[in-house]
Amino acid sequence: MSYSYPQSASAEVYRPARRDPYADFSNTHNRLLNSLPSRLQQRVAELQARWISLNLNGVENCRSRKELTAWLWRIFKGIFTITNGLVIIWFFTLCWGERAVFQESLEKCAWENWEKWPPDATPHHVAFIADPQLVDPHTYPGRPWPLSTLTVKFTDQYLRRSFSSIQRNLGPDSVLFLGDLFDGGREWATEHSSSPEKRYQKYKDSFWKKEYRRFVKIFSDQWNEGDSHSGNPRGRRMIASLPGNHDLGFGTGVQLPVRDRFQTYFGKSNRVDVIGNHTFVSVDTVSLSAMDQPDPETGSSGSGDGHPPNERIWKEPEDFLNNMSVHRGKAEMEELRMMRNQSEGHLFDHQVVEISQPTLHRRLEPAVVGFPAILLTHVPLYRKPAMPCGPLRERYPPSSDGVEEDERNALTIAGGYQYQNVLTQTISKDLVTKAGPNLIHVYSGDDHDYCEVTHHEFSGSPKEITVKSLSWAMGVRRPGFLLTSLWNPVDPATGKPTRQMSAGATLQNHLCLLPDQLFIFIRYGLLFGLTLAILLARAAILTLYFPPGDLSTSILPLSEIRPPLDVHTTKTPSSSTSSSTFPSPGGLASRAVNAPPRYIKAYDGAYDDVDNAKWKPRTPTPQTIRGEFIVSVRYVATVVFAWYFFLIWRW
């Protein structure tokens, strides 16, 4: 048997507090709503109010849903407008012109896309940069301001962006510049020299140092972006000490103070570097070329004091070539010691001699190991006139395939003030002979366009590549640079190659083209003209068919304009019509019957019935079209320029 007892009022049963399942959602919703801009908060609140007021039953509620649909449609039309569409088009166009084209160009040049080494190879990656020639007053002397300033800004931006893309996408182990770092570097005065041209004598040494800081900002400051790509335990290096004729002058035009300043900041111009088990020989050929020119002081082939002509200019590079075996042997032996993890030391020849004879400790001369040699010169080597440069030359493609002479496709054998297109035959032969043995390749600059030839007239028939300019202001539509992959496995003990490869098979080259900046500007210009045309047509159509003040043009009308009594008069309802016109107490009147008509103000000051009006063409005035056009242009320009400056500021 069971019993039930009434529960005492004093007995309290514990029940946990029930948590409101909507509390967290409400708090989160309120926080998100408060974080929005004030105008957007107002629109969201109005949308919520309209939605809550809806009832799912009844004829009146069906009309409310229609009003909501119309209101949402107005919002949709307010967002997807012609001006916003133009902004979106500009958004993607600027992304393409300022980002995507550079990314696409560098992706085509990825090392794995063109290298052909054995699977176990560990090549050394090199990028050759030629003729950046920072734009300065010497480049376009007659160009007025602000066009001259904009030219400097845009060329610097292109160089910085290109070099930064090279580092971030390719990360070469070594970057070698091939001269003409500046355009007017030879003209800017030092403490002991000035420009031979009067118009440039006002530019002092401080101006050259300012240009040097520009070079550092464009290239050196972006150098560390490629550290993540390189796996070379020896680290990475950038060498920019090879001068061009725009850096120093050419031949007898070279001034020693200008050359000394250049070498003080960039290093020795005549040097030997072992890179990727290849010996790179850099020679200041713009100074060496003074050997073949008459002395400017005497006008003859002699200086008049018993010294060879122009000896003060060409002696340094000539002495370097005459002692090439010493320079090469020292650099190659030092490289082998580094490969063996040995510290630098001095080797002596120890001999047993009679006690009566003097003991002389003679340091051994370093011997050339025999790495493949590569010659670097700013000015290309001599070649026969009309010798074709190949199909990769941009300005003058070959007229036909397989021809031995093609004057348009070849380098011009000519010279002028402070320049010479190729070296003389005598100096070229001297370079090839003394830079060896095992000279397999030559890299040069100066011409701004690509040229590839094989010098059968010289011993060993070395191949020469003239590298394109990196700047889009040097007469080529598609600037570029050269990638070189080096692989020469050697025995650290002897320096001999561990794999037998033919001459020239230890390196591979690939021309990498950069975006056509002029084409990008042309596309910007076409889109700019199209934008103005569309906005002008839009202003005319809106002014003609959609007069200002139309309630349908606003998303949320804030007030309803009613006509004054003197324009639309209404009769005072009589007692006989009160029951039909006004609701009786407790009764409901139909909105369709009793709602007063809505009016908008027209241009002539009268009021039109919105519900019954039809769209009629208006007669626009130039002021209204101009005002609407200016407002739309200002809106598009503000957004577009903000996005553009963000792109160029971030990169």
XYZ file of C-alpha atoms in Angstrom, residues 92-110 153-170 218 469-472 477-481 512-521 524 644 647-648 651:
62
model
C 40.377 44.010 -60.095
C 42.184 45.985 -62.803
C 44.534 47.566 -60.278
C 45.112 44.199 -58.616
C 46.066 42.838 -62.012
C 48.342 45.736 -62.965
C 50.050 46.137 -59.601
C 50.248 42.530 -58.423
C 49.126 39.738 -60.704
C 51.266 40.551 -63.755
C 54.457 40.468 -61.714
C 53.438 37.248 -60.021
C 52.608 35.592 -63.353
C 55.892 36.693 -64.928
C 57.984 35.284 -62.101
C 56.027 32.019 -61.923
C 56.982 31.318 -65.536
C 60.646 31.708 -64.572
C 60.654 29.229 -61.689
C 58.708 57.763 -59.018
C 57.214 55.211 -61.395
C 60.545 53.869 -62.675
C 61.848 53.472 -59.128
C 58.643 51.711 -58.145
C 58.934 49.351 -61.115
C 62.573 48.505 -60.301
C 61.851 47.972 -56.618
C 58.801 45.857 -57.342
C 60.655 43.764 -59.920
C 63.671 43.150 -57.699
C 61.456 42.377 -54.713
C 59.510 39.868 -56.836
C 62.777 38.236 -57.918
C 63.831 37.787 -54.318
C 60.488 36.574 -52.969
C 59.640 34.223 -55.837
C 63.054 32.984 -56.987
C 65.501 49.932 -54.375
C 67.745 46.172 -69.039
C 65.684 45.810 -65.886
C 64.129 49.258 -66.381
C 61.057 49.964 -68.527
C 58.706 47.355 -73.756
C 59.457 44.104 -71.931
C 62.311 44.581 -69.448
C 64.005 41.469 -68.170
C 66.894 39.767 -66.452
C 63.013 36.040 -67.787
C 60.722 38.804 -69.040
C 58.976 41.330 -66.808
C 55.595 43.034 -67.366
C 55.091 45.668 -70.047
C 54.538 48.730 -67.879
C 53.535 50.906 -70.816
C 50.802 48.416 -71.749
C 49.546 48.530 -68.149
C 49.330 52.329 -68.294
C 44.513 52.148 -67.196
C 45.722 52.274 -55.668
C 48.734 48.828 -53.352
C 51.814 50.932 -54.095
C 54.659 47.024 -52.147
